[in-house]
Tab-separated table of C-alpha atoms in Angstrom:
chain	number	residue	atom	x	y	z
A	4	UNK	CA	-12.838	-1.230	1.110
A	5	UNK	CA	-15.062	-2.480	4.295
A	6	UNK	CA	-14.642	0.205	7.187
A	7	UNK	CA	-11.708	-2.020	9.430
A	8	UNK	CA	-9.136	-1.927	6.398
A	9	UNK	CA	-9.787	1.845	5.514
A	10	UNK	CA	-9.048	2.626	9.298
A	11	UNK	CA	-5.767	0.819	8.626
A	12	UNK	CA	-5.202	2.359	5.415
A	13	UNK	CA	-5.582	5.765	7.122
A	14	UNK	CA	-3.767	4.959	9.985
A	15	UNK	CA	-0.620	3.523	7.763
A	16	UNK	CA	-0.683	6.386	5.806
A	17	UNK	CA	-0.503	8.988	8.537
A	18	UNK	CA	1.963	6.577	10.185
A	19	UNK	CA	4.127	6.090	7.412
A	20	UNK	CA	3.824	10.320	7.125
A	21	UNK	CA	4.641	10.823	10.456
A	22	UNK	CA	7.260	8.495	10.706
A	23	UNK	CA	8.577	7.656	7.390
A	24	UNK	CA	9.009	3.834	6.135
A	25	UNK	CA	11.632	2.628	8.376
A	26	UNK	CA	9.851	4.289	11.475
A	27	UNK	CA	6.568	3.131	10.715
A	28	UNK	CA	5.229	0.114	12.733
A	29	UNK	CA	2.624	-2.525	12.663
A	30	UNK	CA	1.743	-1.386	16.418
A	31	UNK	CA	1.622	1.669	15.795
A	32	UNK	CA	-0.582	1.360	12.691
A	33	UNK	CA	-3.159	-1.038	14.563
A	34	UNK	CA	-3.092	1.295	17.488
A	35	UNK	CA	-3.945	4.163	15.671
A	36	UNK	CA	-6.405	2.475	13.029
A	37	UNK	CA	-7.644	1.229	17.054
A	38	UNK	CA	-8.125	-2.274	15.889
A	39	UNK	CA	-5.739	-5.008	17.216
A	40	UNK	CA	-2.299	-6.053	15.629
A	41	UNK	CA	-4.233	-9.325	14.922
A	42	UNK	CA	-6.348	-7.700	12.722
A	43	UNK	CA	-3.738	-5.450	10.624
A	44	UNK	CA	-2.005	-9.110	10.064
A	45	UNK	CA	-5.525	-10.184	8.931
A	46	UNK	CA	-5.317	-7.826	6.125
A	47	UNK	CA	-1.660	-7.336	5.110
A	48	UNK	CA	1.587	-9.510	5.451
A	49	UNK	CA	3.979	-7.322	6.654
A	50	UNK	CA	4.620	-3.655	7.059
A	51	UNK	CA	5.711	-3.868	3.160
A	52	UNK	CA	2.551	-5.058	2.164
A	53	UNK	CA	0.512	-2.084	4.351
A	54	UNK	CA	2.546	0.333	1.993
A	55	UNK	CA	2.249	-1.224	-1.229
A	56	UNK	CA	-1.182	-0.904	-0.667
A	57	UNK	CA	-1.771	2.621	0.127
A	58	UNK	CA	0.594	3.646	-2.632
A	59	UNK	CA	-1.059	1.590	-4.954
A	60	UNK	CA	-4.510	2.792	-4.027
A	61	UNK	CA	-3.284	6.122	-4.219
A	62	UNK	CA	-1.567	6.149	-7.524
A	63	UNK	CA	-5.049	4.411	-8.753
A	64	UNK	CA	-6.804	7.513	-7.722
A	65	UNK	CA	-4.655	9.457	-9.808
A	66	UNK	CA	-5.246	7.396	-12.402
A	67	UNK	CA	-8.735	7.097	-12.052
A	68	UNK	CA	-8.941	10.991	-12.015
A	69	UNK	CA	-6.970	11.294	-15.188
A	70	UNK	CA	-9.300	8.657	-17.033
A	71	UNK	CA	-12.456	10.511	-15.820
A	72	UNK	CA	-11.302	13.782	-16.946
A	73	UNK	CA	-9.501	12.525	-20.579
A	74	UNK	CA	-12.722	10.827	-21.998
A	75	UNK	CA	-15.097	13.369	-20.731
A	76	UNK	CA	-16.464	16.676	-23.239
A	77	UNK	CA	-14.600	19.657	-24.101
A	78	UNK	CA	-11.817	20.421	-25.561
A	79	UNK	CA	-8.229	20.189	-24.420
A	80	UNK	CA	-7.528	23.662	-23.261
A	81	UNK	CA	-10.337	22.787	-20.316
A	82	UNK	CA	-9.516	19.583	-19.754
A	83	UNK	CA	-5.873	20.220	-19.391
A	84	UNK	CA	-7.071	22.857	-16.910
A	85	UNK	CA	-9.558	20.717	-15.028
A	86	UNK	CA	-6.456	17.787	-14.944
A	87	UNK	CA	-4.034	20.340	-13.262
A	88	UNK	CA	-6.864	21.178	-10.901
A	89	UNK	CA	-8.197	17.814	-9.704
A	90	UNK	CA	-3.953	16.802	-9.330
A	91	UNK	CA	-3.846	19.826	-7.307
A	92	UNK	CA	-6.873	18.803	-5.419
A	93	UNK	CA	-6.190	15.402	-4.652
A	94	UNK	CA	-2.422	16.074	-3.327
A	95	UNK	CA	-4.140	18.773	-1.242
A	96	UNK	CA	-6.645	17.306	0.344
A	97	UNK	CA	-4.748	13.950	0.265
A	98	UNK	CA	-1.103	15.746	1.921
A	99	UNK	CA	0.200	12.874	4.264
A	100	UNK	CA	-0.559	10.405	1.147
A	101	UNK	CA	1.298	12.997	-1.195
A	102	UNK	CA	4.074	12.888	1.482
A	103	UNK	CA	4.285	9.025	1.288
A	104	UNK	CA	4.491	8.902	-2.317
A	105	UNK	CA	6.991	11.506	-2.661
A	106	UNK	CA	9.743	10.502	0.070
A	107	UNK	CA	9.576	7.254	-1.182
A	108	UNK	CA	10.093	7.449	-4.989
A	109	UNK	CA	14.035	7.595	-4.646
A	110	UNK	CA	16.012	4.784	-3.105
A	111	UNK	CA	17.647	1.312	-4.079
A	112	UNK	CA	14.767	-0.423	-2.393
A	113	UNK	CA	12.008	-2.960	-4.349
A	114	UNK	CA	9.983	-0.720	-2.331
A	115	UNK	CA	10.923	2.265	-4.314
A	116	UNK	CA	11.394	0.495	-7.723
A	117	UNK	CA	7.804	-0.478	-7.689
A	118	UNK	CA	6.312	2.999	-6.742
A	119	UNK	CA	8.398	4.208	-9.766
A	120	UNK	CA	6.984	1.858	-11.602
A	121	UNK	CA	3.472	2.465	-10.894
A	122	UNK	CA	4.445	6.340	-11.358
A	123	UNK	CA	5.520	5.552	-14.474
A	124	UNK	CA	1.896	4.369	-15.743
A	125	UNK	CA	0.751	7.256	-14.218
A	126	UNK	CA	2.821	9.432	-16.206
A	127	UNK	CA	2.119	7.093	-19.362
A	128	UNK	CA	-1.712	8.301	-18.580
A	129	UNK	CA	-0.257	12.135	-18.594
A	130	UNK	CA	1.818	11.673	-21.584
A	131	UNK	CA	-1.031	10.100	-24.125
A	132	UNK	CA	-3.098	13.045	-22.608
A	133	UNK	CA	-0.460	15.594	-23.529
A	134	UNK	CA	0.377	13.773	-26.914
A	135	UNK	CA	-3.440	14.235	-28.150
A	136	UNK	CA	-3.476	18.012	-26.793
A	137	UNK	CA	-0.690	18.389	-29.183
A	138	UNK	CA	-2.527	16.626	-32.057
A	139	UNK	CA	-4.996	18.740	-31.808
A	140	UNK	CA	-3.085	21.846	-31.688
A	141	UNK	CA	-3.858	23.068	-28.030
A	142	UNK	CA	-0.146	22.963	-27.327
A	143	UNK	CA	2.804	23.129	-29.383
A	144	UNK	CA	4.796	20.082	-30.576
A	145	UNK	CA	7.367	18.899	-28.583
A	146	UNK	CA	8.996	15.624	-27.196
A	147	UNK	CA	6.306	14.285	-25.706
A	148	UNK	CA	7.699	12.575	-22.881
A	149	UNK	CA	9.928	15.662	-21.858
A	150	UNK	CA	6.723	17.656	-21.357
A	151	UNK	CA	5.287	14.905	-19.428
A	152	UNK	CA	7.544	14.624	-16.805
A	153	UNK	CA	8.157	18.665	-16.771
A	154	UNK	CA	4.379	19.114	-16.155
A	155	UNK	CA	4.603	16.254	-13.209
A	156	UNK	CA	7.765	18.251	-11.969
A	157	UNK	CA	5.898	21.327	-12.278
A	158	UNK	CA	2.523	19.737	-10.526
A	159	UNK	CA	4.617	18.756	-7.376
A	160	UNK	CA	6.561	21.605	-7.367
A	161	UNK	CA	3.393	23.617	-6.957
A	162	UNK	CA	1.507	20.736	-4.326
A	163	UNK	CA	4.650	21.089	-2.389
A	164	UNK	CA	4.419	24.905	-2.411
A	165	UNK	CA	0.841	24.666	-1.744
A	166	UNK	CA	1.069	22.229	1.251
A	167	UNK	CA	3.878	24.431	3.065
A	168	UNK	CA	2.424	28.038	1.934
A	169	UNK	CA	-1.380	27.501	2.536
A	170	UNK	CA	-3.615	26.533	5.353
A	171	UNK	CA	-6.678	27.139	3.339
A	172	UNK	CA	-5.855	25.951	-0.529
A	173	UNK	CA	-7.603	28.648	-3.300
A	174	UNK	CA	-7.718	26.201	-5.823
A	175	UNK	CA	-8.832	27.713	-9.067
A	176	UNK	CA	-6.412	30.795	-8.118
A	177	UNK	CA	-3.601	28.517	-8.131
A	178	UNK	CA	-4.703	26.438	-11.195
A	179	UNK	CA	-5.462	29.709	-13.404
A	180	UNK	CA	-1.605	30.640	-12.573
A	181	UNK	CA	-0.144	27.448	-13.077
A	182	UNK	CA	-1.962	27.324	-16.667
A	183	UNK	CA	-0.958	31.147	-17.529
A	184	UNK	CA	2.694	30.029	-16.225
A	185	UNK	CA	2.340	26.670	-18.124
A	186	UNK	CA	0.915	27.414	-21.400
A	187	UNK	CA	2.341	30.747	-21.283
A	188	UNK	CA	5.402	30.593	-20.257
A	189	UNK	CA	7.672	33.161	-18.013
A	190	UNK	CA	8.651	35.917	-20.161
């Protein structure tokens, strides 16, 4: 990404934060990415394209996270624990982005079909992840795709609490108690 588009990425994200979807504008966008409205339409479309592209970048992190982390060493105790952290992580550090993603993923819109569909990969990545823990015993058996989606739920619930709660995130603090809580349980 050359330096003009990732202004306008980072302005469209912090626009569409700010402002939600329907608020959002190209002026506002180019005006705060300070290149002209000329430009933005250089890039992108339309408004719809601007956001298609930041979720899709962003949901490509994720992914790219969960790749680097699933075919690296150890065994799936640490890894499960170094996936909760760098999720953690990357909604922290990556809040207004986080925000996007998560107002937008309910609504009749193609706008919020899509984004469920490329959450849906995502949580494809998760769930072959979780399904080869399982294999090898780390957790117990279960419906796979149940515990998928309950340790997304539980992930977001947690970024949410995080993002309202903390100024100052203390990662590993929060990632040792959601593992205890997760693998654990809350007797």
């Amino acid at each position: 990404m050359n330096k003009t588009k990732r202004a306008i990425f980072e302005s469209a994200i912090k626009t569409f934060s700010t402002n939600g979807y329907d608020g959002a504008t190209m002026d506002e966008i180019s005006a705060n990415a300070g290149v002209a409205k000329g430009t933005v339409y250089y890039y992108f479309k339309s408004k719809d394209e601007v956001f298609k592209y930041i979720i899709t970048e962003g949901v490509s992190l994720l992914r790219q996270q969960i790749e680097k982390i699933t075919t690296g060493k150890g065994d799936y105790t640490c890894k499960l624990r170094e996936l909760t952290k760098t999720q953690l992580k990357l909604a922290y550090e990556n809040r207004d982005l986080f925000k996007v993603i998560m107002s937008q993923v309910w609504g009749g819109k193609i706008r919020h079909s899509e984004l469920r569909d490329m959450l849906k990969v995502y949580m494809e990545d998760i769930e072959k992840f979780l399904a080869s823990a399982m294999a090898e015993g780390t957790i117990k058996k279960c419906e796979s795709s149940f515990l998928t989606y309950m340790y997304f739920g539980n992930l977001v619930s947690v970024a949410v609490y995080n993002v309202i709660k903390n100024d100052s995130m203390k990662l590993d603090e929060i990632t040792d108690n959601f593992m205890e809580h997760l693998l654990n349980g809350i007797k």
